Coordinates of N, CA, C and O in Angstrom, one line a residue:
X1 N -62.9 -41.7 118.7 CA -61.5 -42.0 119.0 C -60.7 -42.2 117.7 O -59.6 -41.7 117.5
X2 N -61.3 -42.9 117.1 CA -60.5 -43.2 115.4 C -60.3 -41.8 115.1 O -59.1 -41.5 115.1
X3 N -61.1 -40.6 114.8 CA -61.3 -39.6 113.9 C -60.2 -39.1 114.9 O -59.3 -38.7 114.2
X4 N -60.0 -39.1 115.9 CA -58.9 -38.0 116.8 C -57.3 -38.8 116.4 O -56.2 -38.3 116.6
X5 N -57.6 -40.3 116.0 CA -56.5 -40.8 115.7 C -55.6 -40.5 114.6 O -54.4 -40.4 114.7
X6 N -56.7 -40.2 113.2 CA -56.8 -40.3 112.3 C -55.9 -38.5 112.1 O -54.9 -38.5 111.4
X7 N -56.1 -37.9 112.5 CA -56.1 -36.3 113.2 C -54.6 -36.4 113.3 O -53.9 -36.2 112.2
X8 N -54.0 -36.8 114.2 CA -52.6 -37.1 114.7 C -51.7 -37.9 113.3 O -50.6 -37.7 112.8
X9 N -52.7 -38.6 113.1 CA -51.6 -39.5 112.2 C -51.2 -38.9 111.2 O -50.1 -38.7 110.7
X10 N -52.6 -38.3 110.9 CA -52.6 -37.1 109.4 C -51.2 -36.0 109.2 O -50.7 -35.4 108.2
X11 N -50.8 -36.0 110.8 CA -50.0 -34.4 110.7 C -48.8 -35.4 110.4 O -48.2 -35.5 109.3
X12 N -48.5 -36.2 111.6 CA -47.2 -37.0 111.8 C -46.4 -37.3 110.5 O -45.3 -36.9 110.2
X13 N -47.7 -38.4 109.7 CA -47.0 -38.8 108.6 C -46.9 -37.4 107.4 O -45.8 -37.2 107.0
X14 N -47.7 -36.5 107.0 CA -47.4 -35.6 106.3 C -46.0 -34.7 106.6 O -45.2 -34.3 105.7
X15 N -45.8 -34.5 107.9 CA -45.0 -33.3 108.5 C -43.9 -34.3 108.5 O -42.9 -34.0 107.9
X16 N -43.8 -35.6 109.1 CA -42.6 -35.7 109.8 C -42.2 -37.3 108.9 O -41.0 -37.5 108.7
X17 N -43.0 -38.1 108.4 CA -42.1 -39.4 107.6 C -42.1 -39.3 105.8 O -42.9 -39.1 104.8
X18 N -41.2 -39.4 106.1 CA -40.3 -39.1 104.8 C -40.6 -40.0 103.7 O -41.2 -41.0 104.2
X19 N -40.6 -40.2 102.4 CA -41.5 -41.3 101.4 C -40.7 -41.2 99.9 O -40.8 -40.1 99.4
X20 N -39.8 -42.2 99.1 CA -39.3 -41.8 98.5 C -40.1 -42.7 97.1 O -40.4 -43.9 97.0
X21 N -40.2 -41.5 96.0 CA -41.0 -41.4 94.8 C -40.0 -42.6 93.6 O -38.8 -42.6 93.4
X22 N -40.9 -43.2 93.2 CA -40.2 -44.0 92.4 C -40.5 -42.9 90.9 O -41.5 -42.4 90.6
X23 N -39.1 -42.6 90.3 CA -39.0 -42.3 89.1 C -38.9 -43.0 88.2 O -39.0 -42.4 87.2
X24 N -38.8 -44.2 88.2 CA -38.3 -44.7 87.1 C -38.3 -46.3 87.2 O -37.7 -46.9 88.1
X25 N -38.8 -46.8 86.3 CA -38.8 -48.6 86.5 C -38.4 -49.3 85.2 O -39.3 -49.4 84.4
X26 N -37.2 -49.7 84.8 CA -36.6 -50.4 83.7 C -36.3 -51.6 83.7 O -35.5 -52.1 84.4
X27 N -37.2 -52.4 82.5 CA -37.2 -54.0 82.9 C -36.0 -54.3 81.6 O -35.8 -53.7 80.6
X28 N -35.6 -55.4 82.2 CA -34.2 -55.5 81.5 C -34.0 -57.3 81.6 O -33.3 -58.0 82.3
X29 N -35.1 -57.7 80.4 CA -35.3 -59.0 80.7 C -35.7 -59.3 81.6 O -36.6 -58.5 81.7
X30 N -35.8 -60.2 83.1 CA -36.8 -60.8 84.3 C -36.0 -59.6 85.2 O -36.5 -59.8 86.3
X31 N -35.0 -58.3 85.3 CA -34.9 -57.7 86.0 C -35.1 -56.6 86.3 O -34.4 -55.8 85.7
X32 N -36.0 -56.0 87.1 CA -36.2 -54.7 87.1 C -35.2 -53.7 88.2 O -34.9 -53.7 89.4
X33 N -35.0 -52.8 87.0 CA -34.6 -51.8 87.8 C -35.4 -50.6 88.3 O -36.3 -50.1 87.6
X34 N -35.1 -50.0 89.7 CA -36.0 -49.1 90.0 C -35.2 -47.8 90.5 O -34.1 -48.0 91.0
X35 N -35.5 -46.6 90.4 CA -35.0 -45.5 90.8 C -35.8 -44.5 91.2 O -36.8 -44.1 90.6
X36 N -35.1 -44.2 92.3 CA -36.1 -43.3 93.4 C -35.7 -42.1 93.6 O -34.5 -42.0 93.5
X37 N -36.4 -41.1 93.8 CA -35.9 -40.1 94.1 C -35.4 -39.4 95.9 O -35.3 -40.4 96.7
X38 N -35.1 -38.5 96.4 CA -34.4 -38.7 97.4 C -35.5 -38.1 98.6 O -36.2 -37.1 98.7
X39 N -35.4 -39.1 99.5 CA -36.5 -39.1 100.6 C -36.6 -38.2 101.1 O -35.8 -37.7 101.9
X40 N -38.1 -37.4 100.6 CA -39.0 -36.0 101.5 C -40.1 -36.4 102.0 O -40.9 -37.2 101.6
X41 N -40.4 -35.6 103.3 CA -41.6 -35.6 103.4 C -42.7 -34.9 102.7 O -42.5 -34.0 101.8
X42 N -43.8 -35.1 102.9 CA -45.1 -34.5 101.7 C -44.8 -33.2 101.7 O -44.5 -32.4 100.8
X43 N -45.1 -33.1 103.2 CA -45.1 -31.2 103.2 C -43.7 -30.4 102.9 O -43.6 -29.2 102.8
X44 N -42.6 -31.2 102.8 CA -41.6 -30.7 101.3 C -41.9 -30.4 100.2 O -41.7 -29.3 99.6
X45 N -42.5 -31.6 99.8 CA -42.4 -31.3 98.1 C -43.7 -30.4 98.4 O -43.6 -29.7 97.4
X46 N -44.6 -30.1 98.9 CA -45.8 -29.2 98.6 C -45.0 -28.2 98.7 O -45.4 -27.6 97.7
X47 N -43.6 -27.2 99.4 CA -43.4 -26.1 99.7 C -42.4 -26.0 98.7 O -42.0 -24.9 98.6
X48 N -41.8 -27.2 97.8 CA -41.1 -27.5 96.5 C -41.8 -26.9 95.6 O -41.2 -26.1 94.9
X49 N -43.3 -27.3 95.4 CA -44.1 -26.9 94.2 C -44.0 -25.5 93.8 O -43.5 -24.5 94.3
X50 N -45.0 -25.7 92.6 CA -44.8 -24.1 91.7 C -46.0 -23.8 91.5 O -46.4 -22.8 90.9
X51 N -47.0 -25.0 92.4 CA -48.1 -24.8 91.4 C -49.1 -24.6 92.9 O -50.3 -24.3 92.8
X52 N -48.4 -24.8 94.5 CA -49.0 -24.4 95.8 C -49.3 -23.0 95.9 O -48.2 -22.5 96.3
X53 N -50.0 -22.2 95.8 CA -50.0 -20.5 96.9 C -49.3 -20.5 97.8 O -49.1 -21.4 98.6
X54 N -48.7 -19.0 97.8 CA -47.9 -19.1 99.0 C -48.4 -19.0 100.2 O -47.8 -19.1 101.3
X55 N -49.5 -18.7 100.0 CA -50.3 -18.3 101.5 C -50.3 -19.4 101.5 O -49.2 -19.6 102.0
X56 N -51.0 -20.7 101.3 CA -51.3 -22.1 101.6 C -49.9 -22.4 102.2 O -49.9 -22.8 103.4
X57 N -48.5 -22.2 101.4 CA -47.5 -22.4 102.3 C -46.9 -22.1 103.6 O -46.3 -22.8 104.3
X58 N -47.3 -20.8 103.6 CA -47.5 -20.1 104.9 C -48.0 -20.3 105.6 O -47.5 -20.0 106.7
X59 N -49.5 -21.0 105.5 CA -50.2 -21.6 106.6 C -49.3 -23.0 107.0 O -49.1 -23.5 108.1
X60 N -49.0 -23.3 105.9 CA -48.2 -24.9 106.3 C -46.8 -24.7 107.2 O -46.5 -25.3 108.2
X61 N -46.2 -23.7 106.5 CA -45.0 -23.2 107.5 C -45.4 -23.2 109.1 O -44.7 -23.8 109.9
X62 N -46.5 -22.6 109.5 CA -47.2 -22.3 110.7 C -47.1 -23.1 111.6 O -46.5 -23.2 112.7
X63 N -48.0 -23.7 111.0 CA -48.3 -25.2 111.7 C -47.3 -25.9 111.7 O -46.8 -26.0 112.8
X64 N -46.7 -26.4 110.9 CA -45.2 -26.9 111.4 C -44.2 -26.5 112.7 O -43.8 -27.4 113.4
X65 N -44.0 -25.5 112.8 CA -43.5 -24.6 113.7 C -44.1 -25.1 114.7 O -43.4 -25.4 115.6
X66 N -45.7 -25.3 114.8 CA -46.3 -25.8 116.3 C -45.9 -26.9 116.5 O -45.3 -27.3 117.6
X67 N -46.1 -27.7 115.7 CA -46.0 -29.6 115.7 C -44.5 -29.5 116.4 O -43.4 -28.8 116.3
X68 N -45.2 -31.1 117.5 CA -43.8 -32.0 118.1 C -43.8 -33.3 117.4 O -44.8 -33.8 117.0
X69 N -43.0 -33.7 117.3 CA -43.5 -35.0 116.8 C -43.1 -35.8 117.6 O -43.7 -36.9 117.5
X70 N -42.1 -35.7 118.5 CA -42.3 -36.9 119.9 C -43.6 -36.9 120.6 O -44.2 -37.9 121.1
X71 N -44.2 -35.4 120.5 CA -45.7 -35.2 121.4 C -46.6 -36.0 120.3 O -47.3 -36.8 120.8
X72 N -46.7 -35.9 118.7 CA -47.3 -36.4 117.8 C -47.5 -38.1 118.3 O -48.5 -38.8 118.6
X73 N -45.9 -38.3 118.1 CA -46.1 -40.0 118.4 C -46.1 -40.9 119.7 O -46.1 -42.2 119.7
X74 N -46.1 -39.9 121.1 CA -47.2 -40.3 122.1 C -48.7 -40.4 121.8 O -49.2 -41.5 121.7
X75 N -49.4 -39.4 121.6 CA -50.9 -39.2 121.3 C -51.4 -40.0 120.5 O -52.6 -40.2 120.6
X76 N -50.5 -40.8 119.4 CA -50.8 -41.9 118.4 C -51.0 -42.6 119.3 O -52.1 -42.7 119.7
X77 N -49.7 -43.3 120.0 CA -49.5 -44.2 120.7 C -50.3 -44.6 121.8 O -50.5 -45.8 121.9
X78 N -50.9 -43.8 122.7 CA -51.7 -43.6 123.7 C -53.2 -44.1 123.0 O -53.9 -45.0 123.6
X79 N -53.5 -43.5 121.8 CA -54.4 -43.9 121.1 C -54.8 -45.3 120.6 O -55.8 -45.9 120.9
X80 N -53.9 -45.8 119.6 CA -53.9 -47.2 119.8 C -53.8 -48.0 120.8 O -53.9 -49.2 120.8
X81 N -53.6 -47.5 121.5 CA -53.6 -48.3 123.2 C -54.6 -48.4 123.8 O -54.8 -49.3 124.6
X82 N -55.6 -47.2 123.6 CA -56.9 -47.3 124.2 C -57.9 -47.8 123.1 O -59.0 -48.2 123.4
X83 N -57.5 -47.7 121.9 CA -58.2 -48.8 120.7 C -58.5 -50.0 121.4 O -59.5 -50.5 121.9
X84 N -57.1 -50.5 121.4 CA -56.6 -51.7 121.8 C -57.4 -52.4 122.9 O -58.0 -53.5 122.9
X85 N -57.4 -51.6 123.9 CA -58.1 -52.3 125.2 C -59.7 -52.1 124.7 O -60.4 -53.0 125.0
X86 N -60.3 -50.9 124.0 CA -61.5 -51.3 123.7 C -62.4 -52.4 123.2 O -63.6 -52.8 123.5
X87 N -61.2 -52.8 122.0 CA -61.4 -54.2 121.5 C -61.6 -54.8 122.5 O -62.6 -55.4 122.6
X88 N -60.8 -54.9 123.4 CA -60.6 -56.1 124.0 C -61.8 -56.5 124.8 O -62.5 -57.6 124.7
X89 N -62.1 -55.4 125.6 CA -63.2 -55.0 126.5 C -64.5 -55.8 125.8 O -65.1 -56.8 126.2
X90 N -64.6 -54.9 124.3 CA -65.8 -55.5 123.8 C -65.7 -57.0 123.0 O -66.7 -57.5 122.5
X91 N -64.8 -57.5 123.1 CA -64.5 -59.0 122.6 C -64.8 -59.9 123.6 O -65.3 -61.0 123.4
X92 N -64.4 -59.4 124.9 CA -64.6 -59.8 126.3 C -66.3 -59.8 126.4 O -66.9 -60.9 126.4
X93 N -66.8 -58.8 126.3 CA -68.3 -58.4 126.6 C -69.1 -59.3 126.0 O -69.8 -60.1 126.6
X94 N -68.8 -59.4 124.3 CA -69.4 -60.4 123.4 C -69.2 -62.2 124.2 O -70.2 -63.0 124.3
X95 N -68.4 -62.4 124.4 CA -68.2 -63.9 124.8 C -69.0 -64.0 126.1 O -69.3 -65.2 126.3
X96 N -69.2 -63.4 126.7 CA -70.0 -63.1 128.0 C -71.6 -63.6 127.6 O -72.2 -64.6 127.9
X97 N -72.0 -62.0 126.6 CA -73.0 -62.3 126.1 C -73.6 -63.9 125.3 O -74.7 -64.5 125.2
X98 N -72.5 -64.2 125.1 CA -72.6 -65.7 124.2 C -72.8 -66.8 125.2 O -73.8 -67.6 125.1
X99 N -72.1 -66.8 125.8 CA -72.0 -67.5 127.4 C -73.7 -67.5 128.6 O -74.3 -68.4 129.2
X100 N -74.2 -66.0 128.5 CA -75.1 -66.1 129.0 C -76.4 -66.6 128.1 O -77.4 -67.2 128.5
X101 N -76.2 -66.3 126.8 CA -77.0 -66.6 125.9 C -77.3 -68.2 126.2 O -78.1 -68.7 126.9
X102 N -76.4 -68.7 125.5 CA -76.7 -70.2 125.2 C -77.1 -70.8 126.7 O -77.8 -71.8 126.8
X103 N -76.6 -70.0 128.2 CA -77.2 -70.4 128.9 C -78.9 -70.5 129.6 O -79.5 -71.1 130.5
X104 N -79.1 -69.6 128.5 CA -80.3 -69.3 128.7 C -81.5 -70.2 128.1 O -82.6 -70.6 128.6
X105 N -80.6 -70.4 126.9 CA -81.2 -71.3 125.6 C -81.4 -72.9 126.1 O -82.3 -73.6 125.6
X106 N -80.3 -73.6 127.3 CA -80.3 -74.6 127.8 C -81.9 -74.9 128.5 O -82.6 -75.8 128.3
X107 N -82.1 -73.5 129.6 CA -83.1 -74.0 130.6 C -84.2 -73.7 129.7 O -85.1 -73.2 130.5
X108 N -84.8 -73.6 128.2 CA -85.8 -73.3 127.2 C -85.8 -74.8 127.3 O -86.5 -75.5 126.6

């Protein structure tokens, strides 16, 4: 379940959230100044570079074109949701186990 999570999140955040690069940090006595450059996603600046193949970009072009990313950020979401109850499930299970345990340990 993680690795299929992991899967989704991988595309979402590369293809679709945006991340802005700190260029520059100048301390100016106790104040720092910081400057950022202007918010891309990864798979921008890879198709920015000089130093990517273009085939590599072409494949990335590709795939892009397929990606939804409302469909992306259901399938996360659905995902952590069935995380979620598994914990729960097995947090539930354990206290059970613990419950039958020590009752067991009583009639010893």
């Amino acid at each position: 379940m993680l690795n299929e999570l992991y899967g989704y999140l991988r595309l979402y955040t590369n293809y679709f959230q945006p991340v802005m690069k700190l260029l520059e940090k100048t301390r100016t006595g106790s104040r720092v100044t910081k400057k950022y450059d202007k918010p891309q996603t990864p798979y921008q600046r890879v198709l920015q570079s000089t130093h990517v193949p273009d085939k590599n970009k072409d494949e990335m072009n590709r795939l892009y074109a397929k990606l939804n990313p409302a469909e992306l950020k259901r399938q996360i979401t659905r995902l952590q949701s069935r995380l979620i109850d598994y914990a729960a499930k097995k947090k539930d299970m354990n206290r059970g186990i613990a419950r039958y345990g020590s009752a067991q340990e009583k009639r010893l």
